[in-house]
XYZ file of C-alpha atoms in Angstrom:
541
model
C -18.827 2.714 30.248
C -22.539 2.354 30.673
C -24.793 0.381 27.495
C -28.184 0.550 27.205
C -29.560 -3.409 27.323
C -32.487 -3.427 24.616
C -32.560 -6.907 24.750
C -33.104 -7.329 21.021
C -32.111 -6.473 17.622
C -34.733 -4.406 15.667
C -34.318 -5.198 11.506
C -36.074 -4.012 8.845
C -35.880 -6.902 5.646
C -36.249 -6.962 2.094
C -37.313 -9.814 -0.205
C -37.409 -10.274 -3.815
C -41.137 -11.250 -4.659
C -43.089 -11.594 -7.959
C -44.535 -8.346 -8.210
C -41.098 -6.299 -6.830
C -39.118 -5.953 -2.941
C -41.671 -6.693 -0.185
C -40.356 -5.315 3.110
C -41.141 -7.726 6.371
C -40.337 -6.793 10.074
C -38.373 -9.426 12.279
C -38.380 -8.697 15.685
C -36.745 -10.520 18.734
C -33.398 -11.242 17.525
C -31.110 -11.411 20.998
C -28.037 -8.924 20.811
C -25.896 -8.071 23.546
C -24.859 -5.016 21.084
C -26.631 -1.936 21.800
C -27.515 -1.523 17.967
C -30.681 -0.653 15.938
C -30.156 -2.131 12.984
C -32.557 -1.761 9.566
C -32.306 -3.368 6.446
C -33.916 -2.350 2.921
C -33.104 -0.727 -0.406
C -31.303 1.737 -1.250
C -32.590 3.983 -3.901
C -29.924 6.215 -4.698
C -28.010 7.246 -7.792
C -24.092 8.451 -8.099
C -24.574 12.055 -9.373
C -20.986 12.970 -11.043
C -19.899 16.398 -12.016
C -18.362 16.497 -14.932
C -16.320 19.320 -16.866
C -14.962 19.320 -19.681
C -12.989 22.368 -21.263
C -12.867 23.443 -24.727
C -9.618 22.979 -26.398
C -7.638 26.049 -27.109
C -5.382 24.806 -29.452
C -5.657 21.317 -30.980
C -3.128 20.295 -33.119
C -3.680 18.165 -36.291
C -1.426 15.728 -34.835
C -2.605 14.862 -31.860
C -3.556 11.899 -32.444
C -4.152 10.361 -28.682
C -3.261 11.104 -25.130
C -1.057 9.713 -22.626
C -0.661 12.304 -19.848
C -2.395 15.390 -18.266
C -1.116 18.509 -16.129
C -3.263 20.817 -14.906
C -2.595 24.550 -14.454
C -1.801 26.055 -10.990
C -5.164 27.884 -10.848
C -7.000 24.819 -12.406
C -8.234 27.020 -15.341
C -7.202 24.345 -17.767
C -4.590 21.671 -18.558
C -2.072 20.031 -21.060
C -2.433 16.518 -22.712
C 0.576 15.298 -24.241
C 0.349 12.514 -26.880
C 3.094 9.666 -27.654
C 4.496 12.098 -30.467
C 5.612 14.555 -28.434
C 2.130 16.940 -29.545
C 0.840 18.813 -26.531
C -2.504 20.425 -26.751
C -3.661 22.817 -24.318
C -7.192 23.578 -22.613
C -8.751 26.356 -21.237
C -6.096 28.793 -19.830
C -2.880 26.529 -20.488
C -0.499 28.050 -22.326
C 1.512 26.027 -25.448
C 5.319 26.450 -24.795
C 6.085 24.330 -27.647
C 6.167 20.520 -28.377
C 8.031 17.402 -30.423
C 5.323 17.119 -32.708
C 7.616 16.503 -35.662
C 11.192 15.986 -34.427
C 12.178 12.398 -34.605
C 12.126 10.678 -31.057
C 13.659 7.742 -30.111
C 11.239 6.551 -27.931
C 7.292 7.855 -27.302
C 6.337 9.793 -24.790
C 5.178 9.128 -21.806
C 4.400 11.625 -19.355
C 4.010 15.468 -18.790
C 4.648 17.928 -15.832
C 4.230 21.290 -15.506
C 6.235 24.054 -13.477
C 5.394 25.447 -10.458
C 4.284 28.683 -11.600
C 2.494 26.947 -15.355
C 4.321 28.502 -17.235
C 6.739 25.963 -18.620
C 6.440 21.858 -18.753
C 8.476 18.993 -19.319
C 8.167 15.718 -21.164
C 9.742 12.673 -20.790
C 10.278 9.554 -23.606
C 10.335 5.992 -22.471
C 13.935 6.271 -23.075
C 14.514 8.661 -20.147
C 14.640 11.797 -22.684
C 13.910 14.815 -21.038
C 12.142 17.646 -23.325
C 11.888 21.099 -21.837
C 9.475 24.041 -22.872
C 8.934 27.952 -21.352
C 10.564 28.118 -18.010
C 10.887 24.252 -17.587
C 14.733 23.808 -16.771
C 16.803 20.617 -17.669
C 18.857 18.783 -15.123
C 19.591 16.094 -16.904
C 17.838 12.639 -18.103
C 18.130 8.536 -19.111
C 18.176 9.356 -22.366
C 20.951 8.076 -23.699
C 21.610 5.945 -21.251
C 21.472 1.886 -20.604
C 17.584 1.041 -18.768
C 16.785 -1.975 -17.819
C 12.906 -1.111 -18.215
C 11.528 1.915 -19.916
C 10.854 4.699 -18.642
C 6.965 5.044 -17.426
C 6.707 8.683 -15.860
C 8.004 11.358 -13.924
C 7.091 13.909 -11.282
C 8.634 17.476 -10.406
C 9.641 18.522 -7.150
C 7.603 21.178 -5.256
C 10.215 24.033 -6.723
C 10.486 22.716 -10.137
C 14.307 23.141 -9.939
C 14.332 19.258 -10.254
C 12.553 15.773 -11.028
C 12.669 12.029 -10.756
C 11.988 9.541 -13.500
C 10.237 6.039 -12.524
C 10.685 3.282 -14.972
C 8.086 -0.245 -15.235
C 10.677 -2.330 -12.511
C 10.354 0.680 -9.832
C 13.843 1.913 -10.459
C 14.025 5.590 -9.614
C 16.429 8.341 -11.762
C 16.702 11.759 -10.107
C 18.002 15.118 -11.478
C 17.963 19.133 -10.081
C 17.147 18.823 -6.788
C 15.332 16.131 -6.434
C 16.850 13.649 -3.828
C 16.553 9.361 -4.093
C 14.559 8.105 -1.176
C 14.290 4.254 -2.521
C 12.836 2.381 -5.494
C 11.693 -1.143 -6.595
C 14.411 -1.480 -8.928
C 15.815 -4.798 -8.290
C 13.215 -6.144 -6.250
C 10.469 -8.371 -7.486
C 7.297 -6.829 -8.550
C 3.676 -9.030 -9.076
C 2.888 -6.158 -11.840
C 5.136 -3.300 -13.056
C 5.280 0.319 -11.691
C 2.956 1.643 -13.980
C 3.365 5.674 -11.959
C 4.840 7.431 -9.591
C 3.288 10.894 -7.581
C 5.829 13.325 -5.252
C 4.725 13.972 -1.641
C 3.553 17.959 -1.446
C 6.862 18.516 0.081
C 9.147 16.965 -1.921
C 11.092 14.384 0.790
C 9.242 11.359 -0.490
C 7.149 9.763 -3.298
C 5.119 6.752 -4.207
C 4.928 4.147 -6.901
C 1.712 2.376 -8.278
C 2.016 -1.016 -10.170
C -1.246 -2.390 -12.592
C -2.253 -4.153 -9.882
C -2.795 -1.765 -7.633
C 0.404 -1.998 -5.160
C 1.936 1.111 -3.802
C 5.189 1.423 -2.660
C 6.508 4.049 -0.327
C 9.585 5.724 0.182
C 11.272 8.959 2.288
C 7.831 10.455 3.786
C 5.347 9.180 1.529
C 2.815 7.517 4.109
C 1.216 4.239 3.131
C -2.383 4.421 3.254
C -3.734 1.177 1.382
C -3.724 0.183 -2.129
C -5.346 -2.431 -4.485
C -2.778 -5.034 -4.526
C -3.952 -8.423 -3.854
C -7.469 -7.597 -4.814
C -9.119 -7.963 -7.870
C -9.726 -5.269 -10.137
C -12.068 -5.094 -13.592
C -9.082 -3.399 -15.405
C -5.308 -2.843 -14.835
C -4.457 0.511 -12.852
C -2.374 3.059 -14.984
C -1.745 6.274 -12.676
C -2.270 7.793 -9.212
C -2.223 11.855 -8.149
C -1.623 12.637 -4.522
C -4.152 14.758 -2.675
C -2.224 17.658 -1.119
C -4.735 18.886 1.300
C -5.050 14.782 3.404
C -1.726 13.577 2.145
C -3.733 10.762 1.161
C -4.125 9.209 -2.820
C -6.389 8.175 -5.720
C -5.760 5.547 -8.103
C -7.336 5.348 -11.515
C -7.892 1.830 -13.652
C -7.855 1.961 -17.405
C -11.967 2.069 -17.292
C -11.944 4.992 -15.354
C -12.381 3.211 -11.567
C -10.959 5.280 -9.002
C -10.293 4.008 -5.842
C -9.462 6.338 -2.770
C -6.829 6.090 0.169
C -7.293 9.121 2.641
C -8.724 10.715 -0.245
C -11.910 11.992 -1.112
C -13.477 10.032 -3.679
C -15.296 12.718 -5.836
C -16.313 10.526 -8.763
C -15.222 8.284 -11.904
C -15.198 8.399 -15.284
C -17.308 4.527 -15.466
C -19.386 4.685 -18.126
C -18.145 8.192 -19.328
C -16.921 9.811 -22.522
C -13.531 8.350 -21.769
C -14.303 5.087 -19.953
C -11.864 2.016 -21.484
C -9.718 4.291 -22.763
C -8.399 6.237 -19.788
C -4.607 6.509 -19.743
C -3.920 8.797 -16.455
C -4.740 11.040 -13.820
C -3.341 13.907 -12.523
C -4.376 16.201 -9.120
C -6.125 19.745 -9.372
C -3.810 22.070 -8.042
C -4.343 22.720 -4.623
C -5.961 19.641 -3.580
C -9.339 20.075 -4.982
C -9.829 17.174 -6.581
C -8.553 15.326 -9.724
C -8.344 14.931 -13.655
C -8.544 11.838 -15.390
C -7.336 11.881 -19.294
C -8.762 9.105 -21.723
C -6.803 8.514 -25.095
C -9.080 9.600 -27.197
C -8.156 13.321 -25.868
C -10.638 13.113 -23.522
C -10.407 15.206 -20.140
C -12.722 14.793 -17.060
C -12.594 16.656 -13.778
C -13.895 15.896 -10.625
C -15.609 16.615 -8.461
C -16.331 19.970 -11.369
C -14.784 22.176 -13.583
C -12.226 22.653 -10.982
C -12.384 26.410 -11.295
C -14.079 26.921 -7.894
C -11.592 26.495 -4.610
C -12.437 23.379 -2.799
C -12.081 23.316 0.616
C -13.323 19.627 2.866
C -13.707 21.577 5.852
C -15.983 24.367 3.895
C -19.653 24.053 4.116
C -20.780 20.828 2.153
C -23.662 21.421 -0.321
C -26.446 20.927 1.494
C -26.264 20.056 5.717
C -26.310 23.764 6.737
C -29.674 25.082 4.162
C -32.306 24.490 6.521
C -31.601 27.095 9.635
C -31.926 24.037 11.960
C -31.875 24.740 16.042
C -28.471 22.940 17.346
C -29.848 19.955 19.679
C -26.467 19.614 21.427
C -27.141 21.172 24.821
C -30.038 19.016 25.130
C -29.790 16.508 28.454
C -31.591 13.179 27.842
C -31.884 10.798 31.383
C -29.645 7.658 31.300
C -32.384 6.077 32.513
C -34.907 7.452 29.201
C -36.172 4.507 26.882
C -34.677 4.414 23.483
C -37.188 4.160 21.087
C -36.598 2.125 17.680
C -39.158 3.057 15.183
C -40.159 0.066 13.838
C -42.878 1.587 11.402
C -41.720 3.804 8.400
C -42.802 7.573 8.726
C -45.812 8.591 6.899
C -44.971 10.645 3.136
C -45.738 13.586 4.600
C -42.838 13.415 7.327
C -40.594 13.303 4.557
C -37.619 10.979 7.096
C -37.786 9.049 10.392
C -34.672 8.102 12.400
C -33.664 4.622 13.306
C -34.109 5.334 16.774
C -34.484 8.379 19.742
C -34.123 9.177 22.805
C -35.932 11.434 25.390
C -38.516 13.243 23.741
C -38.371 12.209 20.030
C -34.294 13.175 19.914
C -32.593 11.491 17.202
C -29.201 9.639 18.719
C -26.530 10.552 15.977
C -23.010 10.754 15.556
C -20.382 13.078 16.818
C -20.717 15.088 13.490
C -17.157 16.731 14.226
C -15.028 13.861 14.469
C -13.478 11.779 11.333
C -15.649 8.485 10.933
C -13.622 5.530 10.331
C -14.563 2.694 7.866
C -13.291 -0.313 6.414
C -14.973 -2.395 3.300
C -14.627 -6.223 2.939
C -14.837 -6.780 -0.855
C -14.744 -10.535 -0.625
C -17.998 -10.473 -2.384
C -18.012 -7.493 -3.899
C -18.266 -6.419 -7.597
C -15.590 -4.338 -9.308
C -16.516 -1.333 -8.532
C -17.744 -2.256 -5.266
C -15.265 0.042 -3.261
C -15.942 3.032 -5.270
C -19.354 2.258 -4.900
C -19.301 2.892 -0.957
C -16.601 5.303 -1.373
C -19.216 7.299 -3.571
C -22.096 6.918 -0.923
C -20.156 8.288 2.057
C -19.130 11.554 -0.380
C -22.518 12.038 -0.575
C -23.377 11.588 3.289
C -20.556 13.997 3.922
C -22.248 16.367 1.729
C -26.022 15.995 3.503
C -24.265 16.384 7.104
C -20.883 17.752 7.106
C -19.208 14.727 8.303
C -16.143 13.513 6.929
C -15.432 9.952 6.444
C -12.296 7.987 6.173
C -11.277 4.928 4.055
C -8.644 3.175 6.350
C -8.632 0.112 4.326
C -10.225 -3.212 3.394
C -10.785 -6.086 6.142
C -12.073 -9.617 5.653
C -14.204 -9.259 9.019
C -18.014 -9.713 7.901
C -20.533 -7.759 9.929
C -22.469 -10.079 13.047
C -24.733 -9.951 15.695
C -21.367 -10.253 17.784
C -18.817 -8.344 16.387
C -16.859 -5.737 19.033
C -17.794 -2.306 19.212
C -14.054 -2.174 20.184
C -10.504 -2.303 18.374
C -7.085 -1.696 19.100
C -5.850 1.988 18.562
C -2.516 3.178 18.868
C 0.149 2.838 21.309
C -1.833 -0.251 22.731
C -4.990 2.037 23.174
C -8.454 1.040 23.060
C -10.965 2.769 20.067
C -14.246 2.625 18.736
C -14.417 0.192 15.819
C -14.878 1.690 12.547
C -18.049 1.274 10.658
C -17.813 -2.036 8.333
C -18.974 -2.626 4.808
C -19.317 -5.521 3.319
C -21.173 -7.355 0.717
C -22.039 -11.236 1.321
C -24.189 -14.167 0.370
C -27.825 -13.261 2.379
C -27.558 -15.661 5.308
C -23.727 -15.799 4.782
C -23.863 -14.577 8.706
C -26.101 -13.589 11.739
C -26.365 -9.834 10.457
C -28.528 -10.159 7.420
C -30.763 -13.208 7.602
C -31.693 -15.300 4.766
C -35.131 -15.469 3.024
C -34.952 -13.088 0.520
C -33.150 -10.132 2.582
C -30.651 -7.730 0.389
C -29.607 -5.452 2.833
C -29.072 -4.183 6.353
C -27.749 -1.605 8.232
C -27.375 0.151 11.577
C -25.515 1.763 14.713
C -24.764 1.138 17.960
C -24.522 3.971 20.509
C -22.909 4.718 24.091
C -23.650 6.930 26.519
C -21.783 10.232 26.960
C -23.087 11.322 29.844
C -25.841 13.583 28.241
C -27.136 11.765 25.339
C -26.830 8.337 23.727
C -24.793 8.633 20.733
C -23.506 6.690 18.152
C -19.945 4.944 18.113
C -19.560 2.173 14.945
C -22.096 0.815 12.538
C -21.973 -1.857 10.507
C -23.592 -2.523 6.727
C -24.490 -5.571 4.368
C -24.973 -5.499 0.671
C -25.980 -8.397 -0.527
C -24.398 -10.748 -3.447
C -26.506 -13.295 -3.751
C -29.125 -11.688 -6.263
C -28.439 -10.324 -9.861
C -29.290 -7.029 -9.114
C -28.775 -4.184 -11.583
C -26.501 -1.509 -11.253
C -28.966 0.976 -10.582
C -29.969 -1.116 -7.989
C -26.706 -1.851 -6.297
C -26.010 1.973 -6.152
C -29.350 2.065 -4.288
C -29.063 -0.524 -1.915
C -25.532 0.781 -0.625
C -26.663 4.211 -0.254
C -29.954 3.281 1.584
C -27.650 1.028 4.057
C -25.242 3.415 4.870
C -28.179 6.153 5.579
C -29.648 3.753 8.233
C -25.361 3.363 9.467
C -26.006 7.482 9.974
C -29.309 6.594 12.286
C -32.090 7.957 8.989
C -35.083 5.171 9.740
C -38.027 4.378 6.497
C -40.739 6.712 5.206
C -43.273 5.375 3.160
C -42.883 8.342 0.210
C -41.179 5.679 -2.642
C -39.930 9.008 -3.843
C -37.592 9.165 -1.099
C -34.056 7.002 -0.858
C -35.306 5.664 2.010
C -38.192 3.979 1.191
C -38.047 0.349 1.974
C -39.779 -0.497 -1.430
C -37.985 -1.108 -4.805
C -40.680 -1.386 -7.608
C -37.921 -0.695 -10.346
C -38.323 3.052 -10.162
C -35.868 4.081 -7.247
C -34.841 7.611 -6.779
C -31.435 8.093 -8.232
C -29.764 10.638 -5.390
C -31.189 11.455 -2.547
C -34.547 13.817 -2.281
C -35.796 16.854 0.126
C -36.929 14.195 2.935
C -33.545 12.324 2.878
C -31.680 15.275 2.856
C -33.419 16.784 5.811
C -33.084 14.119 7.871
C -30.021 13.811 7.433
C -28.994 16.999 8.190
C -30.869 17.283 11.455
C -27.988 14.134 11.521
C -25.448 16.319 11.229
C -22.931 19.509 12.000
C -26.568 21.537 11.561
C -27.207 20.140 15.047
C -23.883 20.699 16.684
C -21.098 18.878 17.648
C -21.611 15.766 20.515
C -18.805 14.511 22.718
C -17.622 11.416 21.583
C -18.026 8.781 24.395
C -15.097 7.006 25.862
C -14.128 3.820 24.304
């Protein structure tokens, strides 16, 4: 494995000042890591799409919502409210309800048949209620619990379901086989959910506190237990096309294992109030249902297919010339471009090779990344979760969430890590926010941010094999800020350098009126960053 020895550490800096974010250069920082690092603001809003259907049918007494099943075509849904009232949306069809039969206990949860044309609903009690072609295989109702009931989920046939209750005891009926529960072992938080893996041979349970708990095939990917959350979690939907999960908090957080994250309902219509979530059929995303019969689907109305290895919105507009066959001398200076790009240029890159060629990623290989949220705020993990959605939609990409760490970026950290069956991997790109000066990555003195990649050699270009980012947590920024500041580090992690245009995300200037999402300059550099350009080979860790 050959490095290129640069000797030093280029970083661009940011201080807070009286009159707004000054940016200063420090040069001559000794690295033995083959990185160009950057540091700045981030000026970049989260841009959410939102749909919301208009109701169909709304009965008088629906008074609140506690559940949500979507359709199979993702036309429209069902919300089902603690009296048994179920109101449909958009193309869902109403099979009946218990709005005014006595029940024993309230309601709980809804799921809908395979082919939407029939759902069931289940009572804290274990009751099982059963409407169009929803059969019944039985129930708890009736029966001794030693916690209530808390929700269900059908298996992929519907000929079956299980029932989860708040100590993670599992109840299953039809065809739906027992794989393991919590019941009987003790919990930090109770069971709160439970979601069926796409095949049927396994399932998970969430607690409030964000634990998951695995059983039959149901793959562990991370959760939120042990960390601290802003508000409890109260549901999780499994996304069929990565196998992976979402988990929503009552104020509409969402945090993502394996997952896309495509969005949360913060600050929305339904925010504080949000009692569930439930996947679009087909693995296009999710709904998230507030109480106050309040619906929100991401990432849109959930009509259109959604594919993650279709054409992302915006990486493939621009009819670029694929830079892949280029050959660039081991021997060829990298060059660091220590000077933002003029307005006119639109972008820079944090560094090139040969004859003004950016070094970039492999953009057809899954980039790992891990977040330390040791410092972070509450929403701090959707927060980069958000920001790497949006890079994967400016250059085809996709990026994984394998988890949080309490490693901090430095000057020294290994571009290595252990991979499996004692193998030896690239380390994945690292997120973390800390006190400035907390380490050797982001000096002190006013700096809020930094960012940057380190590249190998493949034996035609350099290109780039881990990054690392810091968001700062030592000033009171505002939210808009924040949002900024992680976007704008994470674009230098993907090699984009500074322009001096403040209308561009990558300006290194915050004078309070930051672009919210990224603008034409941003998003052409970053494509030329991307799957536009064609696929690298990955160097050899």
């Amino acid at each position: 494995m050959r490095w290129k020895n640069r000797g030093f550490k280029r970083r661009w800096s940011r201080q807070i000042g009286a009159l707004g974010i000054t940016a200063i250069l420090i040069t001559g920082v000794p690295s033995w890591l083959n990185s160009a690092t950057t540091s700045a603001k981030a000026p970049l809003g989260k841009a959410t799409n939102e749909a919301v259907l208009k109701p169909t049918q709304l009965p008088s007494f629906a008074t609140s919502s506690v559940d949500i099943a979507p359709t199979p075509n993702n036309g429209g849904y069902w919300l089902v409210s603690p009296d048994g009232a179920v109101t449909t949306y958009g193309n869902a069809g109403f099979y009946g309800s218990m709005s005014g039969h006595p029940l024993n206990k309230p309601i709980v949860g809804i799921a809908s048949t395979p082919d939407g044309k029939g759902y069931w609903l289940v009572a804290s009690d274990g009751g099982i209620f059963t409407f169009g072609d929803a059969g019944f295989y039985g129930s708890m109702g009736g029966h001794p619990l030693n916690k209530p009931v808390v929700g269900m989920a059908a298996t992929p046939d519907g000929r079956g379901y299980w029932e989860v209750a708040s100590d993670g005891g599992i109840f299953t009926f039809g065809d739906a086989r027992f794989y393991g529960s919590m019941g009987g072992h003790p919990l930090n938080k109770p069971v709160v959910g439970m979601a069926a893996t796409p095949d049927g041979r396994g399932y998970w349970e969430v607690a409030s506190d964000g634990g998951i708990f695995t059983f039959g095939d149901a793959r562990f990917y991370g959760s939120m237990g042990g960390h601290p959350l802003n508000k409890p979690v109260v549901g999780m939907a499994v996304d069929s096309l990565t196998g992976g999960y979402w988990l929503v908090a009552s104020d509409g957080g969402i945090f993502s294992f394996n997952a896309p994250f495509e969005g949360s309902a913060v600050g929305s219509s339904i925010s504080g109030s949000v009692m569930g979530m439930a996947p679009s059929v087909g693995g296009n995303g999710y709904w998230i249902v507030g109480n106050n019969n309040g619906a929100i689907s991401f990432p849109n109305s959930s009509n259109a297919p959604y594919n993650p290895n279709s054409a992302p919105q915006t990486w493939n507009r621009y009819s670029l010339t694929p830079d892949n066959n280029v050959s660039v001398p081991y021997s060829e200076s990298l060059v660091p471009n220590l000077n933002p790009a003029p307005a006119s240029a639109g972008y820079s890159f944090l560094e090139t090779q040969g004859n003004q060629l950016p070094i970039r990623w492999n953009p057809c290989q899954v980039i790992n990344y891990q977040v330390n949220l040791s410092f972070a705020p509450p929403d701090g993990l959707a927060l980069v979760q958000q920001a790497f959605n949006d890079l994967s939609s400016a250059t085809g990409i996709t990026f994984n969430y394998i988890g949080t760490t309490s490693q901090f970026p430095s000057q020294g950290r290994s571009v290595f890590a252990s991979g499996p069956n004692g193998s030896t991997v690239w380390a994945p790109v690292l997120v973390a926010w800390e006190p400035t000066g907390y380490t050797d990555f982001m000096p002190s003195g006013g700096v809020i941010g930094e960012g940057g990649a380190t590249p190998a050699w493949n034996g035609q270009q350099w290109v780039y094999v881990t990054g690392e980012a810091s968001i700062t947590s030592s000033y009171a920024l505002s939210q808009e800020q924040i949002i900024s500041l992680v976007h704008h580090e994470l674009g230098h992690v993907l090699g984009l350098g500074h322009v001096t245009d403040p209308s561009e995300v990558m300006n290194p200037v915050d004078n309070g009126n930051a672009p919210t999402s990224y603008q034409w300059g941003d998003l052409l550099g970053l494509a030329h960053l991307g799957k536009a350009e064609g696929c690298l080979t990955e160097p050899n860790a």
